[in-house]
mmCIF file of C-alpha atoms in Angstrom:
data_model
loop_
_atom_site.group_PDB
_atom_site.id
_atom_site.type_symbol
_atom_site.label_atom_id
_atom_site.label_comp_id
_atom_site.label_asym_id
_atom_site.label_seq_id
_atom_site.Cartn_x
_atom_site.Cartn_y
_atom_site.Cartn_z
ATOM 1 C CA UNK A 28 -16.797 14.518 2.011
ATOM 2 C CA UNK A 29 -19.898 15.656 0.004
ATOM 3 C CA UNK A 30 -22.745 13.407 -1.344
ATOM 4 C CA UNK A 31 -20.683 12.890 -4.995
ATOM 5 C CA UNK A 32 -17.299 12.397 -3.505
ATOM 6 C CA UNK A 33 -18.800 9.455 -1.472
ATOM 7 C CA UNK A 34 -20.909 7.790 -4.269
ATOM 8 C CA UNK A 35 -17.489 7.999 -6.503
ATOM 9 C CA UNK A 36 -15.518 6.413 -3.249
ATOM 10 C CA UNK A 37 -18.822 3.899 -2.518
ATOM 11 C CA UNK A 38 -18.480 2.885 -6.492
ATOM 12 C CA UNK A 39 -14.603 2.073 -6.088
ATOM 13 C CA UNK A 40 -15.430 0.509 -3.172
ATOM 14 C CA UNK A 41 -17.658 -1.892 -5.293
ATOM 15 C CA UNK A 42 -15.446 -2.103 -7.790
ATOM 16 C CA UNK A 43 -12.642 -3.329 -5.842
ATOM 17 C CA UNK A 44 -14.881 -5.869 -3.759
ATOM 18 C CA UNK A 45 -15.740 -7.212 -6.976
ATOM 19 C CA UNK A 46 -12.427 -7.370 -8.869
ATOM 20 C CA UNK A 47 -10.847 -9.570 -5.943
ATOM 21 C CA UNK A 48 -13.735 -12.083 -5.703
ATOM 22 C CA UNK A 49 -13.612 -12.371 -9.348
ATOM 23 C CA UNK A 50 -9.704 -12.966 -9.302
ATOM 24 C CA UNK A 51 -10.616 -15.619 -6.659
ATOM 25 C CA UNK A 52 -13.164 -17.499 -8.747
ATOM 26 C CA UNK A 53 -11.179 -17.176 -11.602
ATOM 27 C CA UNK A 54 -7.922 -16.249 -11.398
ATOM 28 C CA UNK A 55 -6.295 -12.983 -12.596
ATOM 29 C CA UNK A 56 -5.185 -13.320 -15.907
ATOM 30 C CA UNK A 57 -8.767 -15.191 -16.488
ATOM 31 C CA UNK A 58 -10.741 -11.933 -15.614
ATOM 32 C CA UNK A 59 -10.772 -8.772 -17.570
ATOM 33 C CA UNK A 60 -12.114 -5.516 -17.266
ATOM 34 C CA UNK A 61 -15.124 -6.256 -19.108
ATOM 35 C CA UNK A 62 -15.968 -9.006 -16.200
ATOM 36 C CA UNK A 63 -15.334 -6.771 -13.221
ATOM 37 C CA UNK A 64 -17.806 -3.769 -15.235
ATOM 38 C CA UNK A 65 -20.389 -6.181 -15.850
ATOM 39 C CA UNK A 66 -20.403 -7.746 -11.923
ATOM 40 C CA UNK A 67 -20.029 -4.014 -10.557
ATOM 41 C CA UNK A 68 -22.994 -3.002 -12.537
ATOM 42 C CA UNK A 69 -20.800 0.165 -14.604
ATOM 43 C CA UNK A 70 -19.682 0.240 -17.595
ATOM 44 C CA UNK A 71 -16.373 -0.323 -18.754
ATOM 45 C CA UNK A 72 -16.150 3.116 -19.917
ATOM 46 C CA UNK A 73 -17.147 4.023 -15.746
ATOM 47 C CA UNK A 74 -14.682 1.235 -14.898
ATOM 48 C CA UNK A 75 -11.694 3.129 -16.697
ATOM 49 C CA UNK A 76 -12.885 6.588 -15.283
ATOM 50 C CA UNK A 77 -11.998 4.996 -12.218
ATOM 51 C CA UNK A 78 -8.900 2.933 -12.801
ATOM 52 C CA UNK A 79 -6.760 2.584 -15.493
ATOM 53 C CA UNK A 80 -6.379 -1.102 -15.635
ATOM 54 C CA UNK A 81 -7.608 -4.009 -13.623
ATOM 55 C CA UNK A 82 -4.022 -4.034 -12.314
ATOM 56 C CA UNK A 83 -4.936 -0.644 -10.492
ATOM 57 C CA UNK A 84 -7.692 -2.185 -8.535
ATOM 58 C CA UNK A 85 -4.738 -4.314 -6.421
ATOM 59 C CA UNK A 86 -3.138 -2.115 -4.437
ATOM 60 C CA UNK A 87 -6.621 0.100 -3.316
ATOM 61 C CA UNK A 88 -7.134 -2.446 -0.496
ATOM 62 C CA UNK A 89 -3.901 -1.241 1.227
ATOM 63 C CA UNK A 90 -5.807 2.575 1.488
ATOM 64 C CA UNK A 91 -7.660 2.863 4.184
ATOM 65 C CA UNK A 92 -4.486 0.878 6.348
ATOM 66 C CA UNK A 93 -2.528 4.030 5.128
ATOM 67 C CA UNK A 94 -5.680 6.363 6.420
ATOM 68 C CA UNK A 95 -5.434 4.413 9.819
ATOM 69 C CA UNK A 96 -1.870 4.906 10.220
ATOM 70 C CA UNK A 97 -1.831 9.016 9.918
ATOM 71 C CA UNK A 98 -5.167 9.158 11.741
ATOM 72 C CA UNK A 99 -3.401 7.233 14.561
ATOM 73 C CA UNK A 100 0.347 9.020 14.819
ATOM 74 C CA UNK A 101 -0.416 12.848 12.855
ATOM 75 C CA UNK A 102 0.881 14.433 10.039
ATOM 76 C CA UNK A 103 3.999 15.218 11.673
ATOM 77 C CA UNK A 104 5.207 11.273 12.956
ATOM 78 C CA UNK A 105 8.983 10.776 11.722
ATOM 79 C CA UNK A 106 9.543 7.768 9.379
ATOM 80 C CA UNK A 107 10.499 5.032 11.805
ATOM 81 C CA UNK A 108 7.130 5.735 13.596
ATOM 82 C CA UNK A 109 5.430 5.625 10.286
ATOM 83 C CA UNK A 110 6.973 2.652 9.087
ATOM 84 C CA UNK A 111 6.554 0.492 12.391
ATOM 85 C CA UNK A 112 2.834 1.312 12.668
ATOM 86 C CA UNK A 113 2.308 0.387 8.810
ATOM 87 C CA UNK A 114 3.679 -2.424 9.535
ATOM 88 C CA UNK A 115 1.628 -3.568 11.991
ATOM 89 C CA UNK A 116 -1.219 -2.388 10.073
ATOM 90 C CA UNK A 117 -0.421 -4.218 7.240
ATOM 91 C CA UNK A 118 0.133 -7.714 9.533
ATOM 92 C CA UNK A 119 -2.951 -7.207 10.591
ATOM 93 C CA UNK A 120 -4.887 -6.680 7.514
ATOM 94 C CA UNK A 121 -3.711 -9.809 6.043
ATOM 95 C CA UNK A 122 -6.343 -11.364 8.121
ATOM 96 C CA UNK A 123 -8.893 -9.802 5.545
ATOM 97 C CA UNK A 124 -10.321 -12.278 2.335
ATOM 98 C CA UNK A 125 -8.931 -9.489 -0.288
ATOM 99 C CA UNK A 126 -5.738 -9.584 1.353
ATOM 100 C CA UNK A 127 -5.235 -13.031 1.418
ATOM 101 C CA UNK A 128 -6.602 -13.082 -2.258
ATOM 102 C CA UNK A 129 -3.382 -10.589 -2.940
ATOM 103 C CA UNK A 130 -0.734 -12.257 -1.402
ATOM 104 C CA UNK A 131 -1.820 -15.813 -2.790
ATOM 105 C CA UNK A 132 -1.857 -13.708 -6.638
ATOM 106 C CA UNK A 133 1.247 -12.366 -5.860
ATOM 107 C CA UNK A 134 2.917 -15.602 -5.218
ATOM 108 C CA UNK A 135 1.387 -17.109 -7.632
ATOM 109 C CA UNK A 136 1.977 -14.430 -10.702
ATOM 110 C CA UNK A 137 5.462 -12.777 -9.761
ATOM 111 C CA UNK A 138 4.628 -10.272 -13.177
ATOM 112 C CA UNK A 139 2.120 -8.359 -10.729
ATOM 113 C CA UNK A 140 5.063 -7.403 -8.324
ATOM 114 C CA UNK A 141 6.515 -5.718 -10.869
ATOM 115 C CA UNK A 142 3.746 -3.107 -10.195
ATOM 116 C CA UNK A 143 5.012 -2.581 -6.404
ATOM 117 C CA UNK A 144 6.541 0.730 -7.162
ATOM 118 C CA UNK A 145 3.630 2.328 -8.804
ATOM 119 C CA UNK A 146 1.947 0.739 -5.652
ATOM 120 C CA UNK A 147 4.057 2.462 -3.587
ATOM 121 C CA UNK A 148 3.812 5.695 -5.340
ATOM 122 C CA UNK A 149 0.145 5.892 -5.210
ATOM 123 C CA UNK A 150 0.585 4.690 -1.412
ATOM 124 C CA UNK A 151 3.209 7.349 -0.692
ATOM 125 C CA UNK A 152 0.789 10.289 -2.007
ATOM 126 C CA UNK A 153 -2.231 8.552 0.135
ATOM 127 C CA UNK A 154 0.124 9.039 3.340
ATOM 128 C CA UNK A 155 0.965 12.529 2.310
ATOM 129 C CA UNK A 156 -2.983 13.423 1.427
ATOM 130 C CA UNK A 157 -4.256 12.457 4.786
ATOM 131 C CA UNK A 158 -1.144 14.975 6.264
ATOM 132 C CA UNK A 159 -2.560 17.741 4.718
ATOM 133 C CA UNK A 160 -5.825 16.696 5.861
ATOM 134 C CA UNK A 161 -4.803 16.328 9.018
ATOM 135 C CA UNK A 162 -3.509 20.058 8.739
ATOM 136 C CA UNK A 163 -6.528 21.353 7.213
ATOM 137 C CA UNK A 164 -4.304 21.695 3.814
ATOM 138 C CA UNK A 165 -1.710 22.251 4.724
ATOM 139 C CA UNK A 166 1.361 20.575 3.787
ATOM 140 C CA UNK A 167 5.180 20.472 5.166
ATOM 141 C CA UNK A 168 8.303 20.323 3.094
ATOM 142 C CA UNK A 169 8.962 17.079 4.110
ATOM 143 C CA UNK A 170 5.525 15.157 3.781
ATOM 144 C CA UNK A 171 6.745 13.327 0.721
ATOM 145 C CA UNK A 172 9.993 12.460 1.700
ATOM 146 C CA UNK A 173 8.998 10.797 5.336
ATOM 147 C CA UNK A 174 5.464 9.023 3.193
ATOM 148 C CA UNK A 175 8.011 7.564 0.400
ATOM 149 C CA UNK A 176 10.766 5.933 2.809
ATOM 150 C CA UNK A 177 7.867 4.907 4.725
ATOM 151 C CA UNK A 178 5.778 3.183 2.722
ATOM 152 C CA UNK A 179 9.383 1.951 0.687
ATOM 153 C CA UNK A 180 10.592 0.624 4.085
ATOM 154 C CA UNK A 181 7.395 -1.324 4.202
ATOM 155 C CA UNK A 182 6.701 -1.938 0.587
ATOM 156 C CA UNK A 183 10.416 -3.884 0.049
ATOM 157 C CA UNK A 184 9.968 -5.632 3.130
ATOM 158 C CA UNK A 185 6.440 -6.747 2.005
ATOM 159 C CA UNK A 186 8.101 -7.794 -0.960
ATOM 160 C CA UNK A 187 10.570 -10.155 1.005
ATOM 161 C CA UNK A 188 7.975 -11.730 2.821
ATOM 162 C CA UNK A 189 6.417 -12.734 -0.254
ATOM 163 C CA UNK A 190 9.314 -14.152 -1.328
ATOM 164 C CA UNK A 191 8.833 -16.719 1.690
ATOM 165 C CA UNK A 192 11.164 -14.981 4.152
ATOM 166 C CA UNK A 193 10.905 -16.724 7.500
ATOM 167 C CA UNK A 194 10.821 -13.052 9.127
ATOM 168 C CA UNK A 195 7.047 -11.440 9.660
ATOM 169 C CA UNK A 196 6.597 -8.435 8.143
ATOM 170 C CA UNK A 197 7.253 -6.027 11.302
ATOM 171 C CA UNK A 198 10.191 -7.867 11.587
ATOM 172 C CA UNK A 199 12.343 -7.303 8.063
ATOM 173 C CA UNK A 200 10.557 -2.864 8.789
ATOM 174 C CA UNK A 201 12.669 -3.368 11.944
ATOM 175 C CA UNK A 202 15.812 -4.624 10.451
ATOM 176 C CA UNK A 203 15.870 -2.070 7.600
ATOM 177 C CA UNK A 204 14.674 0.949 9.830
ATOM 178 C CA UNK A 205 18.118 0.031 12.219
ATOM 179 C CA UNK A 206 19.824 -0.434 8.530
ATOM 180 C CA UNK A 207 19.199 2.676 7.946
ATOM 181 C CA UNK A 208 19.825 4.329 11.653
ATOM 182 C CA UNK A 209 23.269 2.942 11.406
ATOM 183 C CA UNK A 210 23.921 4.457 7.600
ATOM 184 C CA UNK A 211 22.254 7.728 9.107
ATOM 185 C CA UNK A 212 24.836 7.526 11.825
ATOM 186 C CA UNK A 213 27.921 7.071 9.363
ATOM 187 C CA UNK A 214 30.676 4.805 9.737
ATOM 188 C CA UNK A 215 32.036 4.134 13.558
ATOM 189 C CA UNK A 216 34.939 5.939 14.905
ATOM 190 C CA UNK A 217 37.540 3.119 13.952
ATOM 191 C CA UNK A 218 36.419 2.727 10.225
ATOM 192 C CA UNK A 219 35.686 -0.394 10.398
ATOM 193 C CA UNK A 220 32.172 -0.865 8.653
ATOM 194 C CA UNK A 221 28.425 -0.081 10.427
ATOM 195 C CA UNK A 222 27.404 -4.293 9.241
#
């Protein structure tokens, strides 16, 4: 990463930081854009070069969990393997003040999940960057296929924890990864259906 890359990544970095403790102090629908410029030291002009909306400063926290997960399995890890190890990332990271900041806005303000599957989108092509990276550029056929029904897997049962499910997390990725092992496998021999 050269000198500008990581001034432009330090800057989000700031950015981010900033929006989250301001949501805390404040609340979310209390802070604008204008706010999070002004206690990042940018503009809001800089702030929108960077984000299109304050909404689009939520789901950056989840980034470098993504980063961990394909430094730790490879660009080539199926989607069960990706999808177990995000999981456990993600558990894990909820330990972390933004994180906590997130979940409590996202139970209270249930308008900001609607966002999840642009979340998930920008997510998905964070997995599939750090592939190629991993590959020196390269990419596979099926990067974006195994990085969307991962981070979906993970994203829907993040979703359903919010929504107070008694599970964890790593739990409800489990139950939807064997879900989808037994519609993978098709119906059993005597018809009778894979539930």
């Amino acid at each position: 990463m050269g000198l500008r890359e990581r001034k432009r990544a330090e800057m989000r970095q700031r950015i981010v930081a900033v929006a989250y403790r301001l949501f805390d102090e404040r609340g979310y629908d209390e802070t604008t854009v204008e706010d999070i410029a002004e206690a990042a030291y940018v503009s809001p002009r800089t702030f929108y070069r960077q984000f299109t909306s304050k909404d689009r400063t939520l789901p950056e926290i989840a980034l470098p969990v993504l980063d961990r997960v394909v430094a730790a399995l490879g660009p080539d890890a199926s989607v069960p393997e990706l999808a177990a190890r995000l999981a456990v990332e993600m558990e894990h990271a909820l330990d972390h003040p933004h994180a906590q900041v997130l979940v409590r806005l996202l139970r209270e303000d249930p308008r900001l999940v609607e966002h999840a599957p642009s979340w998930r989108h920008l997510w998905a092509c964070r997995m599939q960057a750090g592939f190629a990276a991993s590959r020196e550029g390269r990419t596979h056929p099926d990067d974006r296929l195994r990085a969307t029904t991962a981070v979906t897997v993970v994203g829907l049962a993040i979703e359903e924890w919010l929504r107070g499910s008694a599970s964890t997390i790593t739990d409800l990725v489990d139950e939807s990864l064997r879900y989808l092992g037994a519609q993978h496998a098709g119906p059993p021999a005597d018809g009778r259906s894979a539930d």
